[in-house]
Amino acid sequence: MVGLSLGEKHFIQGGIDQNLRSDGRKRDAYRPISIETGVIPQANGSARIRIGATEVIASVKAELGRPNALQPDKGKVAIFVDCSPVAEPMFEGRGGEELSTELSVALQRCLMGGKSGAGAGIDLSSLIVAEGKICWDLYIDGLVISSDGNLLDALGAAIKAALSNTGIPRVQVAAGASGDEQPEVDISDEEFLQFDTSGVPVIVTLTKVGRHYIVDATSEEESQMSSAVSVSISRKGHICGLSKRGSAGLDPSVISDMISVARHISEQLINKLDSEISAAEADEDEM
Amino acid sequence: MTSKGGAAPSTYTPAPPPTYKAQRPPFFTDSDADWTRSDGRGFHQCRSAFFRTGAVNSAAGSAYAEFGNTKVIVSVFGPRESKKAMMYSDKGRLNCNVSYTTFATTVHGQGSDNKEFSTMLHKALEGAVMLETFPKTTVDVFALVLESGGSDLPVVISCASLALADAGIMMYDLVAGVSVSCLGRNLIIDPILEEESFQDGSLMITCMPSHYEVTQLTITGEWSTANLNEAMQLCLDACSKLAKIMRSCLEEAASASKD
């Protein structure tokens, strides 16, 4: 992926040891984040987020569907990530597939909570229109346009922004349909319901290089990592999901430490994202 | 499938899943402590584990594991030459695959998320295997879940590391996997299928006990710090106990072959 000479590797590692990374950041500093919402008119909600040179788009589409027979009181959410060859030639054909599934699975784990729905960022029961008959199916798609590390955090933030930008049409269910009949629905094209995104967690990835861990690693820094832990943290400070990448094992005490560092960082990140998202929404309204 | 037409009542699908709903409420009452697990275990008690190496003759190494109703077979082939299309690598490769038999679950052919399990198995093992000892080659790890009875992935991982050891692949340590479910306010170790189906959160740790190093860790659902730490400690303790059982299984096999 990233071809680095020995000197460059030492430079990156040495910089991280001294808390001064190649681009002048400290270990716990993010690159500048910018968010734009409502970038895809065909979708119910969308957002583009740029973190340094990493750029991703998330779109949310809502379609009416039938709830799962086992969970008649819940809607469905599907998360897919596409790594476009636009970002990197390696992603061409099936090359990006592995990364795509890894990201989708990690996002699903971070956003959808446990099997019973506890800790989910998206309240599935709010997606129900008529119990057992009609529900909203949310299709959340992430697209990687430019990849310079830290894709998971960027995708998580983009989905959060896209969801807060999402308006779901109000649906009138015609009364009178009885039994197994599928009731008739009337989808309003004027009235939209805002999506409650206060519970959507943020994802903080800590990348371990040498003895230290850094946030928001660039792909050059990622190539030097021994392992990385992605933690999704809700506003309340609860852990909603965690996944680990990288081959090297970690001492349990290091993991606990990483989780508490991630929690501390998440507080700043949530505030930062919230203000960026509301600024982006205000920009969009002005247009 | 031939017996489908003449299915006797005894071979018909066992207890249907809908009964879970009726069982759910007890977790949320104040009398949490009164609730007992359906197999009579304590909350922090694992199922009894059974391991046997050498389950498949034609494989370089294989192992069979049985935890309650979860039955898993893993075979290891290789090291063999990596495919020509692969780039040169001075490290060995692990090729992991997890599959379910069509009859592993109560619903026919429902053994889903295989692909996810395969990558998880790979991630859990790659930190433990000395890949540099077989450059340019690939080791295949094929896992088959014969019966899914809950905590499938941790069992697959533990069994796979045993199969690797049986195949003589060099490893830093055995990898033991244990999962914990969070149900209401309770932490339940080594959950069975029905407990997993209504869990609020789950945590899985795979670790190398003698190194005291975690190779893979996943968390779903909402966790507070206190719960998380308790669950991690539970898992780690269980892992080291599990590794002892695995080790004794290997020793048994080695002494049997000597005789």
XYZ file of C-alpha atoms in Angstrom, chain B residues 70-75 94-102 104 110-125 140-148 151-161 204:
53
model
C -21.794 -26.306 20.292
C -19.846 -28.796 18.247
C -17.017 -27.708 16.019
C -14.453 -29.456 13.882
C -11.360 -27.672 12.544
C -8.774 -29.037 10.170
C -3.160 -17.887 7.012
C -6.228 -18.740 5.014
C -9.189 -19.083 7.353
C -12.675 -20.204 6.567
C -15.613 -20.847 8.856
C -18.682 -22.592 7.558
C -21.845 -23.976 9.042
C -23.436 -27.261 8.147
C -26.926 -26.792 6.788
C -26.240 -26.578 12.385
C -29.379 -20.238 8.480
C -25.731 -20.276 9.564
C -25.124 -16.717 8.486
C -22.236 -14.270 8.971
C -19.673 -16.845 7.830
C -17.569 -14.272 6.135
C -17.394 -12.159 9.248
C -16.496 -15.212 11.313
C -13.769 -16.132 8.842
C -12.101 -12.741 9.124
C -12.501 -12.792 12.900
C -10.866 -16.205 13.063
C -8.023 -14.901 10.941
C -7.528 -11.846 13.106
C -7.612 -13.879 16.287
C -4.998 -16.334 15.079
C -5.333 -23.361 5.472
C -7.563 -23.370 8.523
C -11.014 -24.720 7.791
C -13.610 -24.719 10.520
C -16.963 -26.417 10.312
C -19.667 -25.779 12.865
C -21.522 -29.058 13.168
C -24.005 -27.772 15.671
C -24.500 -24.190 16.690
C -20.661 -18.865 21.608
C -19.752 -20.421 18.263
C -16.930 -18.079 17.364
C -14.900 -18.401 20.578
C -15.205 -22.183 20.367
C -14.092 -22.136 16.731
C -11.068 -20.017 17.611
C -9.979 -22.168 20.542
C -10.464 -25.299 18.467
C -8.533 -23.824 15.538
C -5.520 -22.978 17.681
C -15.548 -11.619 23.163
